[in-house]
Amino acid sequence: PPSFSLAADFEKGIGEGVPVGTVIGTLTTEAGAQLVFSEDTPFRLEGQSVILDQPLDFEQVPQVTFSVSAVDAAGNVSHVTSPEILVLNEFLVGGAGSEFGTIGAAVTAATNTERTDKRSDGEHIVIRDGVYREQVVVDQADNLSLVGQGSVEIGAPEILVKTGTADARDHVALVQVMNSQNVSISGINIDGGQDGRNVSSVGGNNP
């Protein structure tokens, strides 16, 4: 029977902002088999690549799946159904169509305890190309991902706020994580600059 594997970037789910045309996984089967892909799915099949064929919307469809039938040369038919793939509720920062102009604003919205659409498997913040001169505080957040898309940098703003003291010196973090669990940061360059200020990249506690 055919088998399906998700691309490593999408093992936790597929974000709402993932562009149409992105390869999300691979389907393998024996050579020469004819594949029939399910119709009611946001994906399409090109060769062995499963490709996102239409935009995803967490509010409308929080998880997606698909099925494939394979017919071999002898006419034998086998089927495979993908596991449920989560659609990640994304908060977009920067660029056309984004909801937020700063990372801090997106973090505040994603960690708002009064939101009714929070999901237990976590929130996903996508930061698009650009340099963001700000201090980002993540407080009381569980399962939060900050993901850079393109060339993304968090740089030191003109005015810095002290975030702690170490070795009798003020400590300033551009990204501070406090009272949180499973907060991940990827694809983002954090640069405190070289102007003599005691700036570290990431501070706080993140078990």
PDB file of C-alpha atoms in Angstrom, residues 15 47 58 75 105 126 137-139 143 145 150 163-165 176 183 187-188:
ATOM      1  CA  GLY A  15       0.238  27.153   9.378  1.00  0.00           C
ATOM      2  CA  GLY A  47       4.526  12.740  -8.761  1.00  0.00           C
ATOM      3  CA  PHE A  58      -7.933  27.567  11.060  1.00  0.00           C
ATOM      4  CA  GLY A  75      -5.366  -4.393 -10.787  1.00  0.00           C
ATOM      5  CA  ALA A 105       1.849  42.908  19.590  1.00  0.00           C
ATOM      6  CA  VAL A 126       5.152  33.905  11.787  1.00  0.00           C
ATOM      7  CA  VAL A 137       8.522  39.694  26.401  1.00  0.00           C
ATOM      8  CA  VAL A 138       6.856  36.275  26.424  1.00  0.00           C
ATOM      9  CA  ASP A 139       5.111  35.723  29.757  1.00  0.00           C
ATOM     10  CA  ASN A 143       3.465  25.848  23.471  1.00  0.00           C
ATOM     11  CA  SER A 145       6.366  29.096  18.397  1.00  0.00           C
ATOM     12  CA  GLY A 150      12.794  34.880   5.126  1.00  0.00           C
ATOM     13  CA  THR A 163      15.227  43.016  32.386  1.00  0.00           C
ATOM     14  CA  GLY A 164      17.421  41.949  35.304  1.00  0.00           C
ATOM     15  CA  THR A 165      20.736  42.241  37.117  1.00  0.00           C
ATOM     16  CA  GLN A 176      12.688  37.567  27.506  1.00  0.00           C
ATOM     17  CA  VAL A 183       8.439  28.298  23.755  1.00  0.00           C
ATOM     18  CA  GLY A 187      14.657  31.331  11.822  1.00  0.00           C
ATOM     19  CA  ILE A 188      15.267  34.625  13.679  1.00  0.00           C
TER      20      ILE A 188
END
